[in-house]
PDB file of C-alpha atoms in Angstrom:
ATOM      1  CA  UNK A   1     -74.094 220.247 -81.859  1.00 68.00           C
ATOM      2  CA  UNK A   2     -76.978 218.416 -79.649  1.00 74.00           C
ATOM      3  CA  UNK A   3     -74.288 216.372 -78.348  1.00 78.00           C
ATOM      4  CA  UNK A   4     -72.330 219.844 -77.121  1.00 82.00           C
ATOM      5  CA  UNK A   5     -75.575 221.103 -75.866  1.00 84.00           C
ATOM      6  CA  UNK A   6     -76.261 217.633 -73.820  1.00 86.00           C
ATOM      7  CA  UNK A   7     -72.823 218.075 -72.362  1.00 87.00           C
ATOM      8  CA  UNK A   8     -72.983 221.438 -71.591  1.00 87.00           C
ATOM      9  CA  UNK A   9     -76.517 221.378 -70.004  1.00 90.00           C
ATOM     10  CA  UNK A  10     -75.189 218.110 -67.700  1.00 92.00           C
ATOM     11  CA  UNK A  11     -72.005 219.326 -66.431  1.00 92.00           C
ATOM     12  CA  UNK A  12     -73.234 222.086 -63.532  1.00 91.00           C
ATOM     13  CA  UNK A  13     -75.507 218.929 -62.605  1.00 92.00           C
ATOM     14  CA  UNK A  14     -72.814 216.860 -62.195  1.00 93.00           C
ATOM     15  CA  UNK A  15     -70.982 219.050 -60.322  1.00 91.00           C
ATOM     16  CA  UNK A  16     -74.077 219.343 -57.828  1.00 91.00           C
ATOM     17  CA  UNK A  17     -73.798 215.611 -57.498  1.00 93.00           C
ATOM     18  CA  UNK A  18     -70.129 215.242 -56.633  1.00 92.00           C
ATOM     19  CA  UNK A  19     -70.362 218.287 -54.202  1.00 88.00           C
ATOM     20  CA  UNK A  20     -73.475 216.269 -52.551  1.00 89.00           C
ATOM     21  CA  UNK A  21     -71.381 212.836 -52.478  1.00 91.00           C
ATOM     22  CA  UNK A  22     -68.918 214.599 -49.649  1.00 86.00           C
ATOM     23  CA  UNK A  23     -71.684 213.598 -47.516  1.00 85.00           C
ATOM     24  CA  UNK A  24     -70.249 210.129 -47.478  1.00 86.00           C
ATOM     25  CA  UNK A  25     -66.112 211.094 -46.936  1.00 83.00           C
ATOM     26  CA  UNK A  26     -67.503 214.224 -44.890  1.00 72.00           C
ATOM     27  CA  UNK A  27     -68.003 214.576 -40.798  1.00 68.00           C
ATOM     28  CA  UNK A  28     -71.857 215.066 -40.172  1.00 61.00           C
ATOM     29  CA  UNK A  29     -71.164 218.981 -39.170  1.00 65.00           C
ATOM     30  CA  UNK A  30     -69.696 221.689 -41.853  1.00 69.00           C
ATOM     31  CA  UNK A  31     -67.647 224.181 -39.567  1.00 75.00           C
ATOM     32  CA  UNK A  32     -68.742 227.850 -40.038  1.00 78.00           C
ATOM     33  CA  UNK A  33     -65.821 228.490 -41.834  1.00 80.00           C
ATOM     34  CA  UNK A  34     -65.583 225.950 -44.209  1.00 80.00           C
ATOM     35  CA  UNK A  35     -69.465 226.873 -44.819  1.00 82.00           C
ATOM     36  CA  UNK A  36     -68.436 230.998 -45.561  1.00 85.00           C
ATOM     37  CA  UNK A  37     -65.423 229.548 -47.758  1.00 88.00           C
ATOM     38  CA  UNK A  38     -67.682 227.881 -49.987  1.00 86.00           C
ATOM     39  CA  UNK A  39     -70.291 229.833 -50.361  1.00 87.00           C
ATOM     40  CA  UNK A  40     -67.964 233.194 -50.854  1.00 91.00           C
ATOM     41  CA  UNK A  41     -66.571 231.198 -53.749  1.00 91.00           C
ATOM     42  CA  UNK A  42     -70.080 230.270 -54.931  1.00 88.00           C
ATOM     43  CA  UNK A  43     -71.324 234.021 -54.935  1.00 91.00           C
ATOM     44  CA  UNK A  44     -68.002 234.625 -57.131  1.00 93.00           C
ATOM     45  CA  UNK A  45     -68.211 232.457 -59.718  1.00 91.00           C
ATOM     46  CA  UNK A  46     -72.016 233.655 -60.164  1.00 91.00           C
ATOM     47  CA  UNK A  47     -71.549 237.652 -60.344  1.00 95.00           C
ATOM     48  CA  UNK A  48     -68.522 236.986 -63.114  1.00 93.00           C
ATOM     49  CA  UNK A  49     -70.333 234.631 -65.108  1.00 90.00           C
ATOM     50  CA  UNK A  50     -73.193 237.107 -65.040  1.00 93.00           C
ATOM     51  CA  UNK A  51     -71.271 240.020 -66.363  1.00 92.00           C
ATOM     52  CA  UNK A  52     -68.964 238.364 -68.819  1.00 89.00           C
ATOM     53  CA  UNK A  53     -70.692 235.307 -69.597  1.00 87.00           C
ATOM     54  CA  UNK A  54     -74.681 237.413 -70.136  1.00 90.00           C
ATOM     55  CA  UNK A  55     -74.363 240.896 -69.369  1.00 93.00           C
ATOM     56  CA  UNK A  56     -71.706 242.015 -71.402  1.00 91.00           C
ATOM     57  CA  UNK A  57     -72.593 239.443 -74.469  1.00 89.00           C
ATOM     58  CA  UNK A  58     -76.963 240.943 -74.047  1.00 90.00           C
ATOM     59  CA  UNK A  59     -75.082 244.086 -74.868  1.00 92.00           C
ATOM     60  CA  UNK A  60     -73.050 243.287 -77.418  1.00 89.00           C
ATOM     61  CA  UNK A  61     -76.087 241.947 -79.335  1.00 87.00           C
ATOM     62  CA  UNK A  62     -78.168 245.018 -79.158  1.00 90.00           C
ATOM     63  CA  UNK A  63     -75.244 246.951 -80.777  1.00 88.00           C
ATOM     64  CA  UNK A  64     -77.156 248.027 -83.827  1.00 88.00           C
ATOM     65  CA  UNK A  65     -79.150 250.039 -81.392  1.00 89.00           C
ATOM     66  CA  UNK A  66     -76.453 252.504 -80.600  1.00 91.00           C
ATOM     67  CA  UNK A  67     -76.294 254.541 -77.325  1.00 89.00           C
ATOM     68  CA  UNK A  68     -79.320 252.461 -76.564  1.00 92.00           C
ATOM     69  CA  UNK A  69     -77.879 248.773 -76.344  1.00 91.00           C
ATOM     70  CA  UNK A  70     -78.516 248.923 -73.329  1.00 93.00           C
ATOM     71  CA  UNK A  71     -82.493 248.465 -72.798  1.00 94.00           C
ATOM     72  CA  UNK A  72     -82.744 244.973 -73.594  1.00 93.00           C
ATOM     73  CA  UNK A  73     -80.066 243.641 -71.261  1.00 94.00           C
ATOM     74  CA  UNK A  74     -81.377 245.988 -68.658  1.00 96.00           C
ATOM     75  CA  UNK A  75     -84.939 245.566 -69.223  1.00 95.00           C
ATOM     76  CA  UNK A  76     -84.396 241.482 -69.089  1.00 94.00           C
ATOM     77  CA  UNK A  77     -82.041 242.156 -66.161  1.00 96.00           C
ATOM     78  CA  UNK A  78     -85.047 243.656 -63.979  1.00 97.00           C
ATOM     79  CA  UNK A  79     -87.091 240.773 -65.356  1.00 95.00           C
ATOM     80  CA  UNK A  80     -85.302 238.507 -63.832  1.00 93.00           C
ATOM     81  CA  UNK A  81     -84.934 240.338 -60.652  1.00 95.00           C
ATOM     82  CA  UNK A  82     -88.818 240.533 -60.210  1.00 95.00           C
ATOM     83  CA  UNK A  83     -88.892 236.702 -60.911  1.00 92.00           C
ATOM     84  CA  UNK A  84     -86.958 235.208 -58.368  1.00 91.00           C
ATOM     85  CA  UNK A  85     -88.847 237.971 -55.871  1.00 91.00           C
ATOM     86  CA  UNK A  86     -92.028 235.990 -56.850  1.00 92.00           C
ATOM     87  CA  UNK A  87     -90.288 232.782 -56.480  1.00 89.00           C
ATOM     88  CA  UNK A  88     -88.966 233.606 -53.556  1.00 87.00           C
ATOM     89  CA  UNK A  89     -92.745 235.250 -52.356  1.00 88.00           C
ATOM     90  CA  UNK A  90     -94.618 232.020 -53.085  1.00 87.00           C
ATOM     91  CA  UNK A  91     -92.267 228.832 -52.595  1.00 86.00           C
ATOM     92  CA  UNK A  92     -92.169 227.972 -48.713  1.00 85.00           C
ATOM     93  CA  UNK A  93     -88.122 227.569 -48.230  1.00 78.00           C
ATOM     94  CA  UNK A  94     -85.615 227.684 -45.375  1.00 75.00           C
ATOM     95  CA  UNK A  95     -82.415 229.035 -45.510  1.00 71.00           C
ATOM     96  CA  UNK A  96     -79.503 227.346 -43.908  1.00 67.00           C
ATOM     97  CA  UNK A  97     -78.416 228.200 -40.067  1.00 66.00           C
ATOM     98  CA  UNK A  98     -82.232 230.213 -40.280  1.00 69.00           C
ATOM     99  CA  UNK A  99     -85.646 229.261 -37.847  1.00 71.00           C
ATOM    100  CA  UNK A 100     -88.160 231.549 -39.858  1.00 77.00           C
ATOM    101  CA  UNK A 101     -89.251 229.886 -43.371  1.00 78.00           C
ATOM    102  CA  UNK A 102     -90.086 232.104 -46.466  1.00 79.00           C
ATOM    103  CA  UNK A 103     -92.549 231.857 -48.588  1.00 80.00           C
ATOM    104  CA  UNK A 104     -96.449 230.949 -48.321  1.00 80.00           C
ATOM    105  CA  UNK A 105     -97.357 229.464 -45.046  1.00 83.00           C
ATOM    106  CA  UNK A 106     -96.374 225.217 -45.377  1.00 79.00           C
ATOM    107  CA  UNK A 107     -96.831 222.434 -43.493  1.00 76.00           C
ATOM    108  CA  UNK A 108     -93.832 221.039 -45.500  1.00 79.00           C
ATOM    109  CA  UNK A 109     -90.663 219.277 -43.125  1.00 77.00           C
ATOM    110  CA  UNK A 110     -88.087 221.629 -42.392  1.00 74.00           C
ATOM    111  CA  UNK A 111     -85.347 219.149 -44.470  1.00 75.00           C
ATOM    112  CA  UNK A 112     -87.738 219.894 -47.343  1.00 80.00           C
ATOM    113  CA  UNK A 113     -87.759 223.031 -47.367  1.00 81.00           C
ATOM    114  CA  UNK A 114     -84.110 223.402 -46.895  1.00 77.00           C
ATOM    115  CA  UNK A 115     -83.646 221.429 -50.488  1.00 81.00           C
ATOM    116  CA  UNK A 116     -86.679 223.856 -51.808  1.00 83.00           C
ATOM    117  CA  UNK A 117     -84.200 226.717 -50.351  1.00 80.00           C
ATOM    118  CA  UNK A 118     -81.560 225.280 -52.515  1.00 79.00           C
ATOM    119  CA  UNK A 119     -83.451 224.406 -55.711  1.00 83.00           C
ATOM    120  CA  UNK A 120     -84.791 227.731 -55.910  1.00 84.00           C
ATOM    121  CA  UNK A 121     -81.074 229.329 -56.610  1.00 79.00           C
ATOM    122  CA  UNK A 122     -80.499 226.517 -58.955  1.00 86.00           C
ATOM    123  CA  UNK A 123     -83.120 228.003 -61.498  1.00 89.00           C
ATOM    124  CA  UNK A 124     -81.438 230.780 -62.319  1.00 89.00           C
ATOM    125  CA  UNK A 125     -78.047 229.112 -63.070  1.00 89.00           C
ATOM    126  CA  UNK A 126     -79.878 226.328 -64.815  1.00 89.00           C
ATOM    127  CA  UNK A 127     -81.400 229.670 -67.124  1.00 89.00           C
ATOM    128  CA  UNK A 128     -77.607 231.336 -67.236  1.00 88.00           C
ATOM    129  CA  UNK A 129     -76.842 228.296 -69.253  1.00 90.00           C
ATOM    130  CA  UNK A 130     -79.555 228.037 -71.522  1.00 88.00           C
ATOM    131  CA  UNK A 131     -79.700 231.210 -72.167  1.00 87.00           C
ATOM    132  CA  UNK A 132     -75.822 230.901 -73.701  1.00 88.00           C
ATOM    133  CA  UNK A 133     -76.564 227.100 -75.355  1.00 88.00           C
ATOM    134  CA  UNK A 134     -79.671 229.289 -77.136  1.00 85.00           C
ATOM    135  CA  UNK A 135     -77.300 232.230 -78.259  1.00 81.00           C
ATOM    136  CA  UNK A 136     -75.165 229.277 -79.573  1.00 82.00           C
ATOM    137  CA  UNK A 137     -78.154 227.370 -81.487  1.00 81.00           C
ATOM    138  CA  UNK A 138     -79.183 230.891 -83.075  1.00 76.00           C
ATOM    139  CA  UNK A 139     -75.889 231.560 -84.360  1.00 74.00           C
ATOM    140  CA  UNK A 140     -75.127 234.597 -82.203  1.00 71.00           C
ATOM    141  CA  UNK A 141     -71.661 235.916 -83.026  1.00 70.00           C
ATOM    142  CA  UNK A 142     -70.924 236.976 -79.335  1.00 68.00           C
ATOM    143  CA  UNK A 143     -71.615 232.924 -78.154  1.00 75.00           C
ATOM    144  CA  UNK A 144     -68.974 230.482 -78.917  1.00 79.00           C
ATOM    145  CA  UNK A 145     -68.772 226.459 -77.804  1.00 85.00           C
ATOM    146  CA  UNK A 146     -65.970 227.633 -75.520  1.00 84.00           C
ATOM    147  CA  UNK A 147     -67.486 230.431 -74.237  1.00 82.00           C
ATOM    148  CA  UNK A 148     -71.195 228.144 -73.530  1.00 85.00           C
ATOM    149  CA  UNK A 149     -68.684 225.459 -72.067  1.00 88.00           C
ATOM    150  CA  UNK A 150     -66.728 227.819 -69.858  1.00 88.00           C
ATOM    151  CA  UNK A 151     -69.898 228.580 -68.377  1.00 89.00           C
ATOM    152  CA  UNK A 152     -71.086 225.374 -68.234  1.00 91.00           C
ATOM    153  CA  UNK A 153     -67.826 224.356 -65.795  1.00 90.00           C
ATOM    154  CA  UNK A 154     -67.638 227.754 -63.990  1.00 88.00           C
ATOM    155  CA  UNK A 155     -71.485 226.735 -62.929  1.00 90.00           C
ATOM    156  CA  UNK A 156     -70.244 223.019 -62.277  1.00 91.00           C
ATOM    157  CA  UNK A 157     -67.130 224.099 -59.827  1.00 88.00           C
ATOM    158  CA  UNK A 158     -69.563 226.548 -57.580  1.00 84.00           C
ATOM    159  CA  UNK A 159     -72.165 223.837 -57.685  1.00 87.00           C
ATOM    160  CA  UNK A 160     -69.961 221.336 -56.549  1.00 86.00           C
ATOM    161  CA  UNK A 161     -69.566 223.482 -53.172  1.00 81.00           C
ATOM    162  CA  UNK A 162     -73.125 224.346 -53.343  1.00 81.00           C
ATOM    163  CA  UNK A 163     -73.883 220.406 -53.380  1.00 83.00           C
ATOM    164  CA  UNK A 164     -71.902 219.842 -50.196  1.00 83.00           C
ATOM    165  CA  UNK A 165     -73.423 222.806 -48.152  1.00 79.00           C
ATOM    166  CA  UNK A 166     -76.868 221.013 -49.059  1.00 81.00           C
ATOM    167  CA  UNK A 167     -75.960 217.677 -48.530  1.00 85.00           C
ATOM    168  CA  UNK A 168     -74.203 218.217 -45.269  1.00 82.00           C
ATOM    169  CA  UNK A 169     -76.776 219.923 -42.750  1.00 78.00           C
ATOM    170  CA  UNK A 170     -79.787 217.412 -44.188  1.00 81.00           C
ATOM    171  CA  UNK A 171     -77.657 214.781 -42.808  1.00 82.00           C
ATOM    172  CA  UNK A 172     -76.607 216.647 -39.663  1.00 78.00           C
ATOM    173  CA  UNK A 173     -80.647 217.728 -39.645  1.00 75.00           C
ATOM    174  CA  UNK A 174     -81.193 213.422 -39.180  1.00 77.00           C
ATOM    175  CA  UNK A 175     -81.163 212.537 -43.096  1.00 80.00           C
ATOM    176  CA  UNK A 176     -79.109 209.227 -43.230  1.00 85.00           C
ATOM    177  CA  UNK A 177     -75.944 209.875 -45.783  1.00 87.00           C
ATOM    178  CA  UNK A 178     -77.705 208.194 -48.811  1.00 89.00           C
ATOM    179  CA  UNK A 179     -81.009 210.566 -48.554  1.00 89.00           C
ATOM    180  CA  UNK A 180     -79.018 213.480 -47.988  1.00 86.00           C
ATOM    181  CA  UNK A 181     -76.685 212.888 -51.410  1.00 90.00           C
ATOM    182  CA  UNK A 182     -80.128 212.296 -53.040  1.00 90.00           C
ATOM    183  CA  UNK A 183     -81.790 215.400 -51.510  1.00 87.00           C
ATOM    184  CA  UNK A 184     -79.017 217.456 -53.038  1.00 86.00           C
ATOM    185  CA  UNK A 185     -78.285 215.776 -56.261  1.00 90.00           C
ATOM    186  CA  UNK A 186     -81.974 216.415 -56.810  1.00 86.00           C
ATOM    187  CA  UNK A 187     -81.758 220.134 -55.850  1.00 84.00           C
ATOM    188  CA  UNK A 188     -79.388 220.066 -58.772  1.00 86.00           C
ATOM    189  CA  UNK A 189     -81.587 218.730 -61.272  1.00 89.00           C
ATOM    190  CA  UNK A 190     -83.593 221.667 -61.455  1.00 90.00           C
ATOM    191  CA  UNK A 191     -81.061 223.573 -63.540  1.00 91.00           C
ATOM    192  CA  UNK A 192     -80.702 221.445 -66.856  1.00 92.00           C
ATOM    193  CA  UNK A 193     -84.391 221.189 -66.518  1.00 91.00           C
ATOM    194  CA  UNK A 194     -84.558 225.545 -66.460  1.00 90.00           C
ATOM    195  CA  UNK A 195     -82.117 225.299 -69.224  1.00 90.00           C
ATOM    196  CA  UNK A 196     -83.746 222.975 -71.707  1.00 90.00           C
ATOM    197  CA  UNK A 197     -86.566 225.577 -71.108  1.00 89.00           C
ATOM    198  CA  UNK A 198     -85.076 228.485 -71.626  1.00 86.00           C
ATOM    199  CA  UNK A 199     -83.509 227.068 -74.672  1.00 86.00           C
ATOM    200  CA  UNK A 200     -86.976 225.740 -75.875  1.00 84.00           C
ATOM    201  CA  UNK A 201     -88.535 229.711 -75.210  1.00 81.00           C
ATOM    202  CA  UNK A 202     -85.512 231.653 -77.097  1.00 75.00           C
ATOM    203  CA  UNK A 203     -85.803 229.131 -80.252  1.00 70.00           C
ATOM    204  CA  UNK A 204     -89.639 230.371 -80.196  1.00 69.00           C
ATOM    205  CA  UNK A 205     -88.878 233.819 -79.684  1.00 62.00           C
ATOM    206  CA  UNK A 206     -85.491 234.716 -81.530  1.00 61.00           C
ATOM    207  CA  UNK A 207     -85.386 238.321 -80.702  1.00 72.00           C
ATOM    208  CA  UNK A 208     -85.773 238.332 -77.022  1.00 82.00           C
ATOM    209  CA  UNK A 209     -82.188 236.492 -76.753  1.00 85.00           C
ATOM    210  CA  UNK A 210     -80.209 240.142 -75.679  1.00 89.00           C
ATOM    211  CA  UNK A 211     -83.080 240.526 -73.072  1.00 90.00           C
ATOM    212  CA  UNK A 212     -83.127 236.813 -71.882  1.00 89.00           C
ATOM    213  CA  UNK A 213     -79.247 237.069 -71.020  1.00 90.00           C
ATOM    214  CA  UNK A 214     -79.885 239.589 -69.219  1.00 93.00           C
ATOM    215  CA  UNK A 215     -82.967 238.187 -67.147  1.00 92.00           C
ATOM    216  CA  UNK A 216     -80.431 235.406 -66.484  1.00 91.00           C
ATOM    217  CA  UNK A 217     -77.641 237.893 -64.992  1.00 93.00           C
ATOM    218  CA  UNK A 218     -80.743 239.391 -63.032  1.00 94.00           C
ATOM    219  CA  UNK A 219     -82.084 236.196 -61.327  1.00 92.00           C
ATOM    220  CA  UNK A 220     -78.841 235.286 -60.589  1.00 91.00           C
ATOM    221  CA  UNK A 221     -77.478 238.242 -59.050  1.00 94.00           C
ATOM    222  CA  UNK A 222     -80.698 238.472 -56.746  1.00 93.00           C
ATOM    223  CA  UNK A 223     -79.912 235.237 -55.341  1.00 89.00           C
ATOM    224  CA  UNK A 224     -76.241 236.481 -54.616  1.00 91.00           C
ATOM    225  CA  UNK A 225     -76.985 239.513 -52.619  1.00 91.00           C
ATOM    226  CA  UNK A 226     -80.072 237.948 -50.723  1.00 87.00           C
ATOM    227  CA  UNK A 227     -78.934 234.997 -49.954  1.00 84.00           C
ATOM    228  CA  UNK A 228     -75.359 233.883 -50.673  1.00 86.00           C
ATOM    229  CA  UNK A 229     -73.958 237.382 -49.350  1.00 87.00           C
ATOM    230  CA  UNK A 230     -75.683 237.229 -46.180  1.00 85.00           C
ATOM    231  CA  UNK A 231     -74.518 233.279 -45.697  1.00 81.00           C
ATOM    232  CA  UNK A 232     -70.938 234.491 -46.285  1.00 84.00           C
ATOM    233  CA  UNK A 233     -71.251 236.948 -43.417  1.00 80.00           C
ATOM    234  CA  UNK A 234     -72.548 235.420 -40.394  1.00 74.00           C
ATOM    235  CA  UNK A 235     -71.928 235.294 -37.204  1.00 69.00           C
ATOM    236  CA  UNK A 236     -68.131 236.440 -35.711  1.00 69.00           C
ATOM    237  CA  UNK A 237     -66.255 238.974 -38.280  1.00 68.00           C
ATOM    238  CA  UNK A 238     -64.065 236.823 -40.952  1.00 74.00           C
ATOM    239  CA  UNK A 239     -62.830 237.975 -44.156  1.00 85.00           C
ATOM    240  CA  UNK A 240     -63.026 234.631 -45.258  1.00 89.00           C
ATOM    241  CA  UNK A 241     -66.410 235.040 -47.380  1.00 87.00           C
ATOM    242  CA  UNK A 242     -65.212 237.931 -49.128  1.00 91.00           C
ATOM    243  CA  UNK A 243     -61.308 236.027 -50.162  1.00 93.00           C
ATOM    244  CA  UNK A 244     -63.216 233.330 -51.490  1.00 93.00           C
ATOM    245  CA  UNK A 245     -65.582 235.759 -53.249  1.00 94.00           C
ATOM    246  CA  UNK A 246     -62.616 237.058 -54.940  1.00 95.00           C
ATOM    247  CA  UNK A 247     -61.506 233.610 -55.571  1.00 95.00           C
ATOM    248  CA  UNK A 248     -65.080 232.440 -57.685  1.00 93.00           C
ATOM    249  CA  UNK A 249     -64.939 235.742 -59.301  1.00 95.00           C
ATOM    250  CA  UNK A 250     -61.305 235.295 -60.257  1.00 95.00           C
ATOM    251  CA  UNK A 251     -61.314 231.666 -61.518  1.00 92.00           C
ATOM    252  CA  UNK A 252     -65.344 232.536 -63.552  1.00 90.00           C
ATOM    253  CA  UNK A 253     -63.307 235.591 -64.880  1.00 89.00           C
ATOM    254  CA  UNK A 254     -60.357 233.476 -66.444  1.00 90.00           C
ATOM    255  CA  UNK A 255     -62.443 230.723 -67.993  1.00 87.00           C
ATOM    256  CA  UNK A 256     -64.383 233.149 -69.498  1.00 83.00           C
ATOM    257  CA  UNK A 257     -61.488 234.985 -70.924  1.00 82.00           C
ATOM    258  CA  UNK A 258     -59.592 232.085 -71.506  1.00 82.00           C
ATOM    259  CA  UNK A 259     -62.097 230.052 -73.404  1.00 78.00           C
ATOM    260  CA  UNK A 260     -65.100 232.466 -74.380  1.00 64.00           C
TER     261      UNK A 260
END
């Protein structure tokens, strides 16, 4: 079973690494389009996997509490919403094609902060997946090695776009190729490090499991509508974002099915 876990923890992380390697087959500028295409798919694949993959399972969990199985996946849902507003508060960050950090006043380089950008929607996919590796440990009947590893490869094919859309601009920003793959492998490596701790808090705290899916699903879905939806929508009017969308959504929503 720790071997399962390993695997499932590593796979979104490798994902973030091959997206990131593009930087070396890649021209040094991502067209707009290409840019909307991936990250459309990205904000997909994350709104499915939050429903079917923590929403819908933090529900199923609290069953025994009738017409109210609800509060725990919706109390843990607005947990994780107020989270990533802190995160996103404190940590100084710059979002792609943007001149105006967030965050607490930095004198940090604007590369950095890009990757800090990055990282900080990595945490709650890294907790999406530890959160389901957790349910699995515990013996939860709605989580099943299929099910953790459909996640775990629904997070790895989003990441992999997510890795180039990092990678790229740091090397278009003056990065040379091999910083730039190592700026956004490492923006990757926050999420099996969330995971192993959100893995590490549910074995100490067995009940809260219904609530931490759904603090998961929150986090996650706060990063899709303020920042992935936005990305998919700039500049001239293209429906490409929101084909793609449907795309991420589609393929999360047949692994899921398929394998959970």
């Amino acid at each position: 079973m720790h071997l399962i876990i390993f695997q499932g923890l590593m796979i979104p992380f490798i994902g973030t690494t091959l997206g990131a390697a593009c930087v070396f087959l890649m021209k040094e500028q991502m067209s707009e389009g290409l840019q909307r295409a991936l990250t459309g798919f990205a904000a997909g694949v994350m709104v499915a996997a939050s429903i079917w993959s923590l929403l819908i399972p933090a529900m199923e969990q609290s069953a025994h509490l009738g017409r109210l199985a609800f509060l725990p996946a919706v109390g843990g849902f607005w947990g994780g919403t107020a989270f990533m507003l802190l995160l996103d508060e404190l940590i100084p960050h710059l979002h792609l094609d943007e001149d105006q950090p967030e965050g607490l006043r930095s004198h940090l380089a604007k590369t950095t902060m890009m990757v800090l950008a990055v990282t900080l929607h990595n945490i709650p996919e890294g907790m999406a997946v530890g959160a389901v590796y957790a349910g699995l440990l515990l013996g939860s009947k709605s989580m099943t090695v299929s099910g953790a590893m459909a996640l775990s490869l629904g997070i790895a094919i989003q990441n992999f776009p997510e890795g180039t859309i990092i990678s790229m601009p740091l090397r278009a920003a003056g990065q040379s190729k091999a910083k730039a793959f190592l700026s956004g492998t490492g923006s990757g490596a926050v999420e099996p490090a969330a995971a192993l701790l959100t893995i590490l808090f549910a074995d100490l705290v067995v009940p809260v499991l219904p609530a931490l899916l759904g603090f998961a699903a929150g986090a996650m879905l706060y990063v899709v509508v303020e920042e992935l939806v936005p990305e998919m929508s700039v500049g001239a009017h293209s429906n490409v974002g929101v084909m793609m969308f449907a795309l991420g959504f589609s393929v999360m929503m047949v692994l899921d099915v398929v394998f959970g």
